[in-house]
CSV table of C-alpha atoms and ligand atoms in Angstrom, one decimal:
chain,number,residue,atom,x,y,z
A,915,MET,CA,59.2,-25.0,5.8
A,916,THR,CA,58.2,-25.9,9.4
A,917,ALA,CA,60.1,-24.4,12.1
A,918,MET,CA,62.1,-27.2,14.4
A,919,LEU,CA,59.5,-28.1,17.0
A,920,LEU,CA,61.7,-31.1,18.6
A,921,THR,CA,64.0,-29.6,21.3
A,922,GLU,CA,65.7,-32.9,22.4
A,923,ILE,CA,65.1,-36.5,22.9
A,924,ASP,CA,63.3,-37.0,26.2
A,925,HIS,CA,63.7,-40.4,26.3
A,926,VAL,CA,63.8,-43.7,24.5
A,927,ALA,CA,61.3,-46.0,26.0
A,928,ILE,CA,61.8,-49.9,26.5
A,929,ALA,CA,59.0,-52.5,27.0
A,930,VAL,CA,60.4,-54.8,29.4
A,931,PRO,CA,58.6,-57.9,31.3
A,932,ASP,CA,60.3,-57.6,34.6
A,933,LEU,CA,61.2,-53.4,35.8
A,934,ASP,CA,63.3,-54.6,38.6
A,935,ALA,CA,65.5,-56.6,36.4
A,936,ALA,CA,65.7,-54.1,33.6
A,937,ILE,CA,67.2,-51.6,36.1
A,938,ALA,CA,69.4,-54.1,37.5
A,939,TYR,CA,70.7,-54.6,34.1
A,940,TYR,CA,71.4,-51.0,33.2
A,941,ALA,CA,72.6,-50.3,37.1
A,942,GLU,CA,75.3,-53.1,37.1
A,943,THR,CA,76.2,-53.1,33.3
A,944,PHE,CA,76.3,-49.0,32.9
A,945,GLY,CA,76.4,-47.6,36.2
A,946,ALA,CA,72.7,-46.0,35.4
A,947,THR,CA,70.6,-44.4,38.3
A,948,VAL,CA,66.9,-44.2,38.4
A,949,ALA,CA,65.9,-40.6,38.5
A,950,HIS,CA,62.1,-41.3,38.5
A,951,ARG,CA,59.8,-44.4,39.3
A,952,GLU,CA,56.2,-44.1,38.6
A,953,ARG,CA,52.9,-46.7,38.2
A,954,ILE,CA,50.5,-44.9,35.8
A,955,ASP,CA,47.2,-47.1,36.6
A,956,SER,CA,45.4,-44.9,33.6
A,957,ASP,CA,48.1,-46.0,31.1
A,958,GLY,CA,48.5,-49.5,32.5
A,959,VAL,CA,52.2,-49.3,33.1
A,960,GLU,CA,55.0,-48.7,35.6
A,961,GLU,CA,58.0,-46.7,34.3
A,962,ALA,CA,61.6,-46.1,35.7
A,963,LEU,CA,63.2,-43.0,34.0
A,964,LEU,CA,67.3,-43.5,34.0
A,965,ASN,CA,69.5,-40.5,33.6
A,966,VAL,CA,71.6,-40.3,30.3
A,967,ALA,CA,72.7,-36.9,30.3
A,968,ASP,CA,69.8,-34.5,29.7
A,969,SER,CA,67.6,-37.6,28.3
A,970,TYR,CA,66.2,-40.8,29.9
A,971,VAL,CA,65.9,-44.2,28.9
A,972,GLN,CA,62.6,-45.3,30.1
A,973,LEU,CA,61.8,-48.6,31.0
A,974,LEU,CA,58.1,-49.6,30.8
A,975,THR,CA,56.3,-52.7,32.2
A,976,PRO,CA,52.7,-53.4,32.0
A,977,THR,CA,50.8,-53.3,35.1
A,978,SER,CA,47.5,-55.1,33.6
A,979,ASP,CA,47.1,-57.6,30.8
A,980,SER,CA,45.0,-55.0,28.9
A,981,SER,CA,47.8,-52.4,28.9
A,982,PRO,CA,49.0,-51.8,25.5
A,983,VAL,CA,52.5,-52.6,26.6
A,984,ALA,CA,51.3,-56.0,27.7
A,985,LYS,CA,50.1,-56.8,24.1
A,986,TYR,CA,53.2,-55.2,22.7
A,987,LEU,CA,55.4,-57.5,24.7
A,988,GLU,CA,53.2,-60.5,23.9
A,989,LYS,CA,53.3,-59.7,20.0
A,990,LYS,CA,57.0,-58.4,19.6
A,991,GLY,CA,58.9,-59.2,22.9
A,992,PRO,CA,61.0,-57.0,24.9
A,993,GLY,CA,62.2,-54.0,22.9
A,994,ILE,CA,62.2,-50.3,21.8
A,995,HIS,CA,58.8,-49.1,22.2
A,996,HIS,CA,58.4,-45.6,21.8
A,997,VAL,CA,60.7,-42.1,21.3
A,998,GLY,CA,59.9,-39.4,23.4
A,999,TYR,CA,60.7,-36.2,22.2
A,1000,ARG,CA,60.8,-32.8,24.0
A,1001,VAL,CA,58.8,-29.9,22.7
A,1002,ALA,CA,58.2,-26.5,24.0
A,1003,ASP,CA,54.6,-26.6,23.0
A,1004,CYS,CA,52.6,-29.9,22.9
A,1005,ALA,CA,49.5,-28.5,21.7
A,1006,ALA,CA,51.4,-26.7,18.6
A,1007,ALA,CA,53.6,-29.8,17.9
A,1008,LEU,CA,50.3,-32.0,18.1
A,1009,GLN,CA,48.7,-29.6,15.9
A,1010,SER,CA,51.3,-29.8,13.0
A,1011,VAL,CA,50.9,-33.4,12.6
A,1012,LYS,CA,47.5,-33.0,12.2
A,1013,ASP,CA,48.1,-30.5,9.8
A,1014,HIS,CA,50.5,-32.9,7.8
A,1015,GLY,CA,48.2,-36.0,7.6
A,1016,GLY,CA,49.5,-37.6,10.6
A,1017,LEU,CA,47.4,-40.1,12.7
A,1018,VAL,CA,47.3,-39.1,16.6
A,1019,ILE,CA,46.7,-41.7,19.3
A,1020,ASP,CA,45.8,-38.6,21.6
A,1021,GLU,CA,43.6,-35.8,20.3
A,1022,GLN,CA,44.7,-33.2,22.9
A,1023,PRO,CA,47.7,-33.0,25.2
A,1024,ARG,CA,47.1,-35.0,28.3
A,1025,PRO,CA,48.9,-35.5,31.6
A,1026,GLY,CA,51.9,-37.8,31.4
A,1027,SER,CA,54.6,-38.9,34.1
A,1028,ARG,CA,56.3,-36.4,36.5
A,1029,GLY,CA,54.1,-33.6,35.8
A,1030,THR,CA,54.7,-33.3,31.9
A,1031,THR,CA,51.9,-32.8,29.3
A,1032,VAL,CA,52.2,-35.3,26.6
A,1033,ALA,CA,50.5,-36.7,23.4
A,1034,PHE,CA,51.1,-40.0,21.1
A,1035,ILE,CA,51.3,-39.8,17.8
A,1036,HIS,CA,50.5,-43.5,15.8
A,1037,PRO,CA,53.4,-45.1,14.2
A,1038,LYS,CA,51.0,-45.3,11.1
A,1039,GLY,CA,51.9,-42.2,9.4
A,1040,ALA,CA,55.2,-41.7,11.4
A,1041,PHE,CA,57.5,-44.5,9.7
A,1042,GLY,CA,56.7,-47.2,12.0
A,1043,THR,CA,57.7,-45.2,15.3
A,1044,LEU,CA,55.1,-44.6,18.1
A,1045,ILE,CA,56.0,-41.3,19.0
A,1046,GLU,CA,55.6,-39.2,22.3
A,1047,LEU,CA,55.6,-35.4,22.6
A,1048,VAL,CA,56.8,-34.5,25.7
A,1049,GLN,CA,56.4,-30.8,27.4
A,1050,GLU,CA,58.0,-30.3,30.5
B,1066,CO,CO1,57.3,-42.2,27.1
């Protein structure tokens, strides 16, 4: 048996075409507040993290046409893009994915938003879900 490596849901990421409109929807409908907003040019995205207890809803919009999120929106429209799981050790969790035959997008952990360390796992081999491992 593998010890449980996922400590919490860090965020559910939703791809949206208009970040301000999506923030306004969550604020006006649910009273949600923005905890963090960041443009990550290396990923071609701008994100807003909205607090939901100890987790976040991550609203994600592309900042360039070549961004994977731009392609996602084009193909599928707005919707759930990935699930971020909190882990104590991103490298160890990524290694466990590899050891169990999973397909990784990031061979090594890399910097994520708000100073986290992250790695993405390919939806092929993960039952159709793009998974992000997030170490704080
Ligand atoms: Co994410």
